Amino acid sequence: MSAEDKELVALFEGLDTPGVSDAMDTLGLPGQCLGIAALDDYRKTVVGPAFTVKYVSAGTPPGCVGDFIDNVAAGDVIVIDNDGRRTALSGATS
């Protein structure tokens, strides 16, 4: 992560997502996330550059997390657009 990115991340630490989204909306800046919600009662703040992924219907052969995970840098926050589906993207049973 560059020094500039580290400085930007430090500025966002301690802020909550709704506050940042509302501030962006008030300033007329695009990019606020409508309908964002926690999937669980998660109380830890997560701050970092977004590594965005858009999942689409499976192709042949179908893709997987392994297709992008090696491109994620330390400190990145993976943000996945699952096209409204509330299903798991990967995982294992054990």
PDB file of C-alpha atoms in Angstrom:
ATOM      1  CA  MET A   1       0.000   0.000   0.000  1.00  0.00           C
ATOM      2  CA  SER A   2       1.364   3.412  -0.910  1.00  0.00           C
ATOM      3  CA  ALA A   3       2.050   6.102   1.701  1.00  0.00           C
ATOM      4  CA  GLU A   4      -0.855   8.113   0.278  1.00  0.00           C
ATOM      5  CA  ASP A   5      -3.204   5.125   0.626  1.00  0.00           C
ATOM      6  CA  LYS A   6      -2.015   4.523   4.210  1.00  0.00           C
ATOM      7  CA  GLU A   7      -2.739   8.158   5.060  1.00  0.00           C
ATOM      8  CA  LEU A   8      -6.222   7.920   3.528  1.00  0.00           C
ATOM      9  CA  VAL A   9      -6.974   4.699   5.411  1.00  0.00           C
ATOM     10  CA  ALA A  10      -5.872   6.362   8.676  1.00  0.00           C
ATOM     11  CA  LEU A  11      -8.324   9.216   8.052  1.00  0.00           C
ATOM     12  CA  PHE A  12     -11.211   6.734   7.766  1.00  0.00           C
ATOM     13  CA  GLU A  13     -10.374   4.708  10.891  1.00  0.00           C
ATOM     14  CA  GLY A  14     -13.055   5.134  13.517  1.00  0.00           C
ATOM     15  CA  LEU A  15     -15.723   6.275  11.049  1.00  0.00           C
ATOM     16  CA  ASP A  16     -18.788   4.145  10.392  1.00  0.00           C
ATOM     17  CA  THR A  17     -20.055   3.262   6.921  1.00  0.00           C
ATOM     18  CA  PRO A  18     -23.435   5.036   7.287  1.00  0.00           C
ATOM     19  CA  GLY A  19     -21.686   8.253   8.367  1.00  0.00           C
ATOM     20  CA  VAL A  20     -19.307   8.176   5.396  1.00  0.00           C
ATOM     21  CA  SER A  21     -22.185   7.361   3.023  1.00  0.00           C
ATOM     22  CA  ASP A  22     -24.369  10.178   4.421  1.00  0.00           C
ATOM     23  CA  ALA A  23     -21.496  12.670   4.165  1.00  0.00           C
ATOM     24  CA  MET A  24     -20.869  11.684   0.531  1.00  0.00           C
ATOM     25  CA  ASP A  25     -24.588  12.049  -0.212  1.00  0.00           C
ATOM     26  CA  THR A  26     -24.717  15.485   1.474  1.00  0.00           C
ATOM     27  CA  LEU A  27     -21.728  16.638  -0.587  1.00  0.00           C
ATOM     28  CA  GLY A  28     -23.324  15.336  -3.785  1.00  0.00           C
ATOM     29  CA  LEU A  29     -20.529  12.807  -4.336  1.00  0.00           C
ATOM     30  CA  PRO A  30     -21.378   9.595  -6.184  1.00  0.00           C
ATOM     31  CA  GLY A  31     -20.413   6.275  -4.686  1.00  0.00           C
ATOM     32  CA  GLN A  32     -22.494   5.958  -1.546  1.00  0.00           C
ATOM     33  CA  CYS A  33     -23.858   2.458  -1.021  1.00  0.00           C
ATOM     34  CA  LEU A  34     -27.616   2.102  -0.725  1.00  0.00           C
ATOM     35  CA  GLY A  35     -28.864  -0.920   1.180  1.00  0.00           C
ATOM     36  CA  ILE A  36     -25.513  -1.847   2.694  1.00  0.00           C
ATOM     37  CA  ALA A  37     -25.911  -3.877   5.855  1.00  0.00           C
ATOM     38  CA  ALA A  38     -23.903  -6.110   8.110  1.00  0.00           C
ATOM     39  CA  LEU A  39     -24.547  -9.815   7.752  1.00  0.00           C
ATOM     40  CA  ASP A  40     -23.938 -10.317  11.459  1.00  0.00           C
ATOM     41  CA  ASP A  41     -23.481  -8.300  14.643  1.00  0.00           C
ATOM     42  CA  TYR A  42     -19.891  -7.419  13.674  1.00  0.00           C
ATOM     43  CA  ARG A  43     -18.408  -4.751  15.935  1.00  0.00           C
ATOM     44  CA  LYS A  44     -14.893  -4.396  14.545  1.00  0.00           C
ATOM     45  CA  THR A  45     -14.107  -1.518  12.180  1.00  0.00           C
ATOM     46  CA  VAL A  46     -12.676  -2.604   8.833  1.00  0.00           C
ATOM     47  CA  VAL A  47     -10.763   0.061   6.893  1.00  0.00           C
ATOM     48  CA  GLY A  48      -8.703  -0.284   3.740  1.00  0.00           C
ATOM     49  CA  PRO A  49      -8.682   0.135  -0.010  1.00  0.00           C
ATOM     50  CA  ALA A  50     -11.574  -1.730  -1.634  1.00  0.00           C
ATOM     51  CA  PHE A  51     -10.775  -4.673  -3.886  1.00  0.00           C
ATOM     52  CA  THR A  52     -14.052  -4.987  -5.775  1.00  0.00           C
ATOM     53  CA  VAL A  53     -15.391  -8.165  -7.359  1.00  0.00           C
ATOM     54  CA  LYS A  54     -18.580  -8.562  -9.400  1.00  0.00           C
ATOM     55  CA  TYR A  55     -19.979 -12.087  -9.476  1.00  0.00           C
ATOM     56  CA  VAL A  56     -22.081 -13.067 -12.479  1.00  0.00           C
ATOM     57  CA  SER A  57     -23.797 -16.275 -13.512  1.00  0.00           C
ATOM     58  CA  ALA A  58     -21.360 -19.167 -13.787  1.00  0.00           C
ATOM     59  CA  GLY A  59     -19.570 -19.633 -17.052  1.00  0.00           C
ATOM     60  CA  THR A  60     -17.922 -22.714 -18.442  1.00  0.00           C
ATOM     61  CA  PRO A  61     -15.810 -23.522 -16.570  1.00  0.00           C
ATOM     62  CA  PRO A  62     -17.216 -21.694 -13.533  1.00  0.00           C
ATOM     63  CA  GLY A  63     -14.951 -19.205 -11.766  1.00  0.00           C
ATOM     64  CA  CYS A  64     -13.979 -19.260  -8.126  1.00  0.00           C
ATOM     65  CA  VAL A  65     -12.342 -17.172  -5.403  1.00  0.00           C
ATOM     66  CA  GLY A  66      -8.988 -18.517  -6.573  1.00  0.00           C
ATOM     67  CA  ASP A  67      -9.377 -16.485  -9.768  1.00  0.00           C
ATOM     68  CA  PHE A  68      -8.792 -13.195  -7.930  1.00  0.00           C
ATOM     69  CA  ILE A  69      -7.462 -13.904  -4.446  1.00  0.00           C
ATOM     70  CA  ASP A  70      -3.793 -13.740  -5.488  1.00  0.00           C
ATOM     71  CA  ASN A  71      -4.383 -10.164  -6.710  1.00  0.00           C
ATOM     72  CA  VAL A  72      -5.597  -8.941  -3.297  1.00  0.00           C
ATOM     73  CA  ALA A  73      -2.915  -6.938  -1.483  1.00  0.00           C
ATOM     74  CA  ALA A  74      -2.328  -6.954   2.263  1.00  0.00           C
ATOM     75  CA  GLY A  75      -4.717  -4.442   3.836  1.00  0.00           C
ATOM     76  CA  ASP A  76      -7.278  -4.598   1.007  1.00  0.00           C
ATOM     77  CA  VAL A  77     -10.939  -5.099   1.911  1.00  0.00           C
ATOM     78  CA  ILE A  78     -12.687  -7.469  -0.490  1.00  0.00           C
ATOM     79  CA  VAL A  79     -16.100  -6.073  -1.502  1.00  0.00           C
ATOM     80  CA  ILE A  80     -18.231  -8.481  -3.542  1.00  0.00           C
ATOM     81  CA  ASP A  81     -21.289  -7.600  -5.636  1.00  0.00           C
ATOM     82  CA  ASN A  82     -23.226 -10.868  -5.642  1.00  0.00           C
ATOM     83  CA  ASP A  83     -26.067  -9.415  -7.756  1.00  0.00           C
ATOM     84  CA  GLY A  84     -28.492  -9.445  -4.823  1.00  0.00           C
ATOM     85  CA  ARG A  85     -28.064 -13.146  -4.127  1.00  0.00           C
ATOM     86  CA  ARG A  86     -27.824 -13.977  -0.429  1.00  0.00           C
ATOM     87  CA  THR A  87     -25.960 -17.230  -0.975  1.00  0.00           C
ATOM     88  CA  ALA A  88     -22.410 -18.188  -0.111  1.00  0.00           C
ATOM     89  CA  LEU A  89     -19.758 -17.556  -2.724  1.00  0.00           C
ATOM     90  CA  SER A  90     -17.334 -20.151  -1.440  1.00  0.00           C
ATOM     91  CA  GLY A  91     -16.727 -22.300   1.543  1.00  0.00           C
ATOM     92  CA  ALA A  92     -16.261 -25.806   2.728  1.00  0.00           C
ATOM     93  CA  THR A  93     -18.106 -28.302   4.829  1.00  0.00           C
ATOM     94  CA  SER A  94     -16.280 -30.054   7.601  1.00  0.00           C
TER      95      SER A  94
END
